[in-house]
Amino acid sequence: MIPAGFSYVRAGSVEEALDELSRHGGAARPLAGGHSLLPAMKLRRAEPGVLVDIGRLRELSYVRADGDRIAVGALTSHRTLERDPVVAAQVPLLAAAARRIGDPQVRNRGTIGGSLAHADPAADLAGAVLALDGVLVARGPAGVREIPAREFFTGRCRNALAPGELLTEIRLPAAPGRSYAFEKFSRRALDWAVVGVAAQARPGGGVAIALIGMGPTPVRATAVEEALAAGEPAAEAARLAAWGCEPPDDAVASASYRTHLAEVLVTRALAAL
């Protein structure tokens, strides 16, 4: 439980953070709330040579309505997402997912950017952002680029950020008045999801459904979405929840149990919609 040695730098601005990340290359990791990175360091699953502390950069903590989309700063806390009136009115699925994360201490320290960049396949917010067709904004030496959520998660705890890049903003299409659902099964109240489902009604019809805990990355349940679009009853469509997934078979749950959970939770989510 003792991390390897590292150097520590506190960034005073986004530009300073980018300079430090660029200067140290792959040896540097940004530190936001620390609820994902620090435990990994203690277990020596992550051994950065330099920690660039961005946790006090208030310029990256915000929620803004921007036309037909909502912009969320990467350092916005889970607690803010849970309580913010713009999130509640425009993207309530995000608030529902944030509400299920850990306990109040975790939600007050953890950030949406840190959670997404950690890219844990069982992360609640990753499922919500994927179901909402979010876009993640990264800044780096080459400038600013937008990464669709479907392309951001590249493997277990791996993402599409290039060396020296920093996740700065998450952009979500506004979904006022459209139904949504977030279902999650955990062994204990504060645990990561064994399996979770985020579902969002689309404008003009159809449903977007994302699964967490069903593979090396959060995934869209495209077979369910297509079955519903073709007019299949919800119960029949839910049977396809695990189609194309690679559910892990580990000490937490067997692959067959996760497959069963996916069908049950998708059924519940569709009923809630």
CSV table of C-alpha atoms in Angstrom, one decimal:
chain,number,residue,atom,x,y,z
A,1,MET,CA,0.0,0.0,0.0
A,2,ILE,CA,3.0,2.3,-0.4
A,3,PRO,CA,3.3,4.0,-3.8
A,4,ALA,CA,6.6,4.2,-5.7
A,5,GLY,CA,8.5,7.5,-5.5
A,6,PHE,CA,7.3,10.5,-7.5
A,7,SER,CA,7.7,14.2,-7.9
A,8,TYR,CA,4.9,16.6,-7.3
A,9,VAL,CA,4.0,19.9,-9.2
A,10,ARG,CA,0.9,22.0,-8.5
A,11,ALA,CA,-0.3,23.8,-11.6
A,12,GLY,CA,-1.6,27.3,-11.3
A,13,SER,CA,-3.4,27.3,-14.6
A,14,VAL,CA,-4.4,25.0,-17.5
A,15,GLU,CA,-1.5,26.4,-19.5
A,16,GLU,CA,1.0,25.6,-16.8
A,17,ALA,CA,-0.5,22.1,-16.4
A,18,LEU,CA,-0.1,21.5,-20.2
A,19,ASP,CA,3.5,22.7,-20.1
A,20,GLU,CA,4.3,20.3,-17.2
A,21,LEU,CA,2.6,17.3,-18.9
A,22,SER,CA,4.3,18.1,-22.2
A,23,ARG,CA,7.7,18.5,-20.5
A,24,HIS,CA,7.6,15.2,-18.6
A,25,GLY,CA,5.8,13.2,-21.3
A,26,GLY,CA,4.5,9.8,-20.4
A,27,ALA,CA,6.0,10.0,-17.0
A,28,ALA,CA,3.5,12.6,-15.8
A,29,ARG,CA,-0.1,12.1,-14.8
A,30,PRO,CA,-2.6,14.8,-13.9
A,31,LEU,CA,-4.1,14.6,-10.4
A,32,ALA,CA,-7.6,15.9,-9.9
A,33,GLY,CA,-9.7,14.5,-7.0
A,34,GLY,CA,-7.4,11.5,-6.6
A,35,HIS,CA,-10.1,8.9,-6.0
A,36,SER,CA,-9.0,6.7,-8.9
A,37,LEU,CA,-5.3,7.5,-9.3
A,38,LEU,CA,-4.1,7.4,-5.7
A,39,PRO,CA,-5.5,3.9,-4.9
A,40,ALA,CA,-4.0,2.7,-8.1
A,41,MET,CA,-0.6,4.2,-7.1
A,42,LYS,CA,-0.8,2.6,-3.6
A,43,LEU,CA,-1.3,-0.8,-5.3
A,44,ARG,CA,1.4,0.0,-7.8
A,45,ARG,CA,-0.9,-0.4,-10.7
A,46,ALA,CA,0.1,3.1,-11.7
A,47,GLU,CA,3.6,4.5,-11.1
A,48,PRO,CA,3.8,8.0,-12.5
A,49,GLY,CA,7.2,9.8,-12.1
A,50,VAL,CA,5.5,13.2,-11.8
A,51,LEU,CA,2.1,14.2,-10.5
A,52,VAL,CA,0.7,17.4,-11.9
A,53,ASP,CA,-1.9,18.6,-9.4
A,54,ILE,CA,-4.8,20.4,-11.3
A,55,GLY,CA,-7.3,20.0,-8.4
A,56,ARG,CA,-7.4,23.7,-7.6
A,57,LEU,CA,-8.0,25.0,-11.2
A,58,ARG,CA,-11.4,26.5,-10.7
A,59,GLU,CA,-11.5,27.5,-14.4
A,60,LEU,CA,-12.2,23.8,-15.1
A,61,SER,CA,-15.1,23.5,-12.7
A,62,TYR,CA,-18.4,24.7,-14.2
A,63,VAL,CA,-21.7,23.7,-15.8
A,64,ARG,CA,-23.0,25.9,-18.6
A,65,ALA,CA,-25.9,25.9,-21.0
A,66,ASP,CA,-24.5,26.5,-24.4
A,67,GLY,CA,-27.3,26.5,-27.0
A,68,ASP,CA,-28.6,23.0,-27.5
A,69,ARG,CA,-25.8,21.4,-25.4
A,70,ILE,CA,-24.5,21.5,-21.9
A,71,ALA,CA,-20.8,22.1,-21.2
A,72,VAL,CA,-19.3,20.6,-18.1
A,73,GLY,CA,-15.8,21.4,-16.9
A,74,ALA,CA,-13.6,18.4,-16.3
A,75,LEU,CA,-13.0,19.3,-12.6
A,76,THR,CA,-16.7,19.5,-11.8
A,77,SER,CA,-17.4,17.3,-8.8
A,78,HIS,CA,-19.8,14.5,-8.7
A,79,ARG,CA,-21.7,16.4,-5.9
A,80,THR,CA,-22.1,19.4,-8.2
A,81,LEU,CA,-23.5,17.2,-10.9
A,82,GLU,CA,-25.9,15.7,-8.4
A,83,ARG,CA,-27.3,19.1,-7.3
A,84,ASP,CA,-26.8,21.5,-10.2
A,85,PRO,CA,-30.1,22.9,-11.5
A,86,VAL,CA,-28.9,23.0,-15.2
A,87,VAL,CA,-27.9,19.4,-15.1
A,88,ALA,CA,-31.2,18.4,-13.4
A,89,ALA,CA,-33.2,20.2,-16.1
A,90,GLN,CA,-31.2,19.5,-19.2
A,91,VAL,CA,-29.3,16.2,-18.7
A,92,PRO,CA,-30.9,14.5,-15.6
A,93,LEU,CA,-29.4,11.1,-16.5
A,94,LEU,CA,-26.0,12.6,-15.6
A,95,ALA,CA,-27.4,13.6,-12.2
A,96,ALA,CA,-28.9,10.2,-11.6
A,97,ALA,CA,-25.6,8.5,-12.3
A,98,ALA,CA,-23.6,10.9,-10.1
A,99,ARG,CA,-26.0,10.3,-7.2
A,100,ARG,CA,-25.1,6.6,-7.2
A,101,ILE,CA,-21.3,7.1,-6.9
A,102,GLY,CA,-19.7,6.1,-3.6
A,103,ASP,CA,-20.6,8.2,-0.6
A,104,PRO,CA,-20.8,12.0,0.1
A,105,GLN,CA,-17.1,12.2,0.8
A,106,VAL,CA,-16.3,10.6,-2.6
A,107,ARG,CA,-18.8,12.7,-4.4
A,108,ASN,CA,-17.4,15.9,-3.0
A,109,ARG,CA,-13.8,15.1,-4.0
A,110,GLY,CA,-14.2,13.1,-7.2
A,111,THR,CA,-14.5,14.8,-10.6
A,112,ILE,CA,-16.2,13.9,-13.8
A,113,GLY,CA,-13.0,14.4,-15.8
A,114,GLY,CA,-11.0,12.2,-13.5
A,115,SER,CA,-13.6,9.4,-13.6
A,116,LEU,CA,-13.8,9.5,-17.4
A,117,ALA,CA,-10.0,9.7,-17.9
A,118,HIS,CA,-9.5,6.8,-15.6
A,119,ALA,CA,-11.7,4.8,-18.0
A,120,ASP,CA,-12.8,2.1,-15.6
A,121,PRO,CA,-15.3,-0.1,-17.5
A,122,ALA,CA,-17.6,-0.1,-14.4
A,123,ALA,CA,-17.7,3.7,-13.9
A,124,ASP,CA,-21.2,5.1,-13.6
A,125,LEU,CA,-20.5,8.5,-15.3
A,126,ALA,CA,-18.9,6.7,-18.3
A,127,GLY,CA,-22.1,4.9,-18.9
A,128,ALA,CA,-24.2,8.1,-18.7
A,129,VAL,CA,-21.9,10.1,-21.0
A,130,LEU,CA,-21.9,7.3,-23.5
A,131,ALA,CA,-25.7,7.0,-23.5
A,132,LEU,CA,-25.9,10.8,-23.9
A,133,ASP,CA,-23.6,10.7,-27.0
A,134,GLY,CA,-21.2,13.0,-25.2
A,135,VAL,CA,-18.1,14.6,-26.7
A,136,LEU,CA,-14.9,15.0,-24.7
A,137,VAL,CA,-12.7,18.0,-25.3
A,138,ALA,CA,-8.9,17.6,-24.9
A,139,ARG,CA,-6.2,20.3,-25.0
A,140,GLY,CA,-2.6,19.5,-25.7
A,141,PRO,CA,0.5,20.5,-27.6
A,142,ALA,CA,-1.4,20.1,-30.9
A,143,GLY,CA,-4.3,22.3,-29.8
A,144,VAL,CA,-7.9,21.4,-29.0
A,145,ARG,CA,-9.7,18.3,-30.3
A,146,GLU,CA,-13.1,16.8,-29.7
A,147,ILE,CA,-13.4,13.0,-29.0
A,148,PRO,CA,-16.8,11.3,-29.2
A,149,ALA,CA,-17.5,9.2,-26.1
A,150,ARG,CA,-17.8,6.1,-28.3
A,151,GLU,CA,-14.1,6.6,-29.3
A,152,PHE,CA,-12.7,7.7,-26.0
A,153,PHE,CA,-12.6,4.4,-24.1
A,154,THR,CA,-10.0,2.2,-25.7
A,155,GLY,CA,-9.5,-0.5,-23.2
A,156,ARG,CA,-9.6,-1.3,-19.5
A,157,CYS,CA,-8.4,1.9,-17.8
A,158,ARG,CA,-7.2,3.2,-21.1
A,159,ASN,CA,-8.4,6.2,-23.1
A,160,ALA,CA,-7.8,8.1,-26.3
A,161,LEU,CA,-5.8,11.0,-24.8
A,162,ALA,CA,-2.4,11.5,-26.4
A,163,PRO,CA,0.7,12.1,-24.2
A,164,GLY,CA,0.6,15.7,-23.0
A,165,GLU,CA,-3.1,16.1,-23.5
A,166,LEU,CA,-5.5,17.1,-20.7
A,167,LEU,CA,-9.3,16.5,-20.7
A,168,THR,CA,-10.8,19.9,-20.1
A,169,GLU,CA,-14.5,19.7,-20.9
A,170,ILE,CA,-17.4,17.3,-21.5
A,171,ARG,CA,-20.2,18.4,-24.0
A,172,LEU,CA,-23.6,16.8,-23.8
A,173,PRO,CA,-26.7,17.3,-26.0
A,174,ALA,CA,-29.4,18.8,-23.9
A,175,ALA,CA,-32.2,16.4,-23.3
A,176,PRO,CA,-34.9,18.4,-21.4
A,177,GLY,CA,-38.1,16.5,-20.7
A,178,ARG,CA,-36.9,13.3,-22.3
A,179,SER,CA,-37.2,10.1,-20.2
A,180,TYR,CA,-34.1,8.4,-18.9
A,181,ALA,CA,-33.1,5.6,-16.5
A,182,PHE,CA,-30.0,4.5,-14.6
A,183,GLU,CA,-29.9,1.0,-13.1
A,184,LYS,CA,-27.0,-0.4,-11.2
A,185,PHE,CA,-26.3,-3.6,-9.3
A,186,SER,CA,-23.5,-3.6,-6.7
A,187,ARG,CA,-22.6,-6.2,-4.0
A,188,ARG,CA,-22.5,-3.4,-1.4
A,189,ALA,CA,-23.9,0.1,-1.3
A,190,LEU,CA,-20.7,1.9,-2.0
A,191,ASP,CA,-19.1,-0.6,-4.5
A,192,TRP,CA,-18.4,-0.2,-8.2
A,193,ALA,CA,-21.2,-1.6,-10.3
A,194,VAL,CA,-21.1,-5.3,-11.1
A,195,VAL,CA,-23.3,-4.3,-14.1
A,196,GLY,CA,-25.0,-1.0,-14.8
A,197,VAL,CA,-27.3,0.4,-17.4
A,198,ALA,CA,-27.8,4.0,-18.6
A,199,ALA,CA,-30.7,4.7,-20.9
A,200,GLN,CA,-31.8,7.9,-22.6
A,201,ALA,CA,-34.8,8.5,-24.9
A,202,ARG,CA,-33.7,10.1,-28.1
A,203,PRO,CA,-35.4,13.0,-29.9
A,204,GLY,CA,-37.7,11.8,-32.5
A,205,GLY,CA,-37.9,8.3,-31.0
A,206,GLY,CA,-35.6,5.5,-30.1
A,207,VAL,CA,-33.5,4.8,-27.0
A,208,ALA,CA,-29.7,5.0,-26.4
A,209,ILE,CA,-28.5,2.3,-24.0
A,210,ALA,CA,-25.0,2.0,-22.5
A,211,LEU,CA,-23.7,-0.9,-20.3
A,212,ILE,CA,-21.0,-0.8,-17.7
A,213,GLY,CA,-19.3,-3.8,-16.2
A,214,MET,CA,-19.8,-5.8,-19.4
A,215,GLY,CA,-16.4,-5.7,-21.0
A,216,PRO,CA,-13.1,-3.9,-21.0
A,217,THR,CA,-14.8,-0.6,-21.8
A,218,PRO,CA,-18.3,0.8,-21.3
A,219,VAL,CA,-20.3,-0.2,-24.4
A,220,ARG,CA,-23.5,0.7,-26.2
A,221,ALA,CA,-26.2,-2.1,-26.3
A,222,THR,CA,-26.6,-1.6,-30.0
A,223,ALA,CA,-28.5,-4.9,-30.5
A,224,VAL,CA,-31.2,-3.7,-28.0
A,225,GLU,CA,-31.3,-0.3,-29.6
A,226,GLU,CA,-31.8,-1.8,-33.0
A,227,ALA,CA,-34.4,-4.3,-31.9
A,228,LEU,CA,-36.5,-1.6,-30.2
A,229,ALA,CA,-36.2,0.6,-33.4
A,230,ALA,CA,-37.5,-2.4,-35.4
A,231,GLY,CA,-40.6,-2.6,-33.2
A,232,GLU,CA,-39.6,-5.5,-30.9
A,233,PRO,CA,-41.3,-5.6,-27.5
A,234,ALA,CA,-39.1,-4.4,-24.7
A,235,ALA,CA,-38.9,-7.8,-23.0
A,236,GLU,CA,-37.6,-9.4,-26.2
A,237,ALA,CA,-35.2,-6.6,-27.0
A,238,ALA,CA,-33.7,-6.9,-23.5
A,239,ARG,CA,-32.7,-10.5,-24.1
A,240,LEU,CA,-30.1,-9.1,-26.5
A,241,ALA,CA,-28.5,-6.9,-23.8
A,242,ALA,CA,-25.2,-8.9,-23.7
A,243,TRP,CA,-24.9,-9.4,-27.5
A,244,GLY,CA,-21.4,-8.5,-28.6
A,245,CYS,CA,-20.2,-7.9,-25.0
A,246,GLU,CA,-17.2,-9.5,-23.4
A,247,PRO,CA,-18.3,-9.8,-19.7
A,248,PRO,CA,-15.4,-10.6,-17.4
A,249,ASP,CA,-15.3,-13.8,-15.4
A,250,ASP,CA,-13.7,-12.9,-12.1
A,251,ALA,CA,-13.9,-12.9,-8.3
A,252,VAL,CA,-16.7,-10.4,-8.4
A,253,ALA,CA,-19.1,-12.2,-10.7
A,254,SER,CA,-19.0,-14.8,-13.4
A,255,ALA,CA,-19.6,-13.9,-17.1
A,256,SER,CA,-22.9,-15.8,-17.1
A,257,TYR,CA,-24.1,-13.9,-14.0
A,258,ARG,CA,-23.2,-10.6,-15.6
A,259,THR,CA,-25.0,-11.6,-18.7
A,260,HIS,CA,-28.1,-12.3,-16.6
A,261,LEU,CA,-27.8,-9.0,-14.8
A,262,ALA,CA,-27.5,-7.1,-18.0
A,263,GLU,CA,-30.8,-8.5,-19.3
A,264,VAL,CA,-32.6,-7.9,-15.9
A,265,LEU,CA,-31.3,-4.3,-15.6
A,266,VAL,CA,-32.0,-3.4,-19.2
A,267,THR,CA,-35.6,-4.7,-18.7
A,268,ARG,CA,-35.9,-2.5,-15.6
A,269,ALA,CA,-34.5,0.5,-17.4
A,270,LEU,CA,-36.9,0.1,-20.3
A,271,ALA,CA,-39.8,-0.2,-17.9
A,272,ALA,CA,-38.7,3.0,-16.2
A,273,LEU,CA,-38.5,4.8,-19.5
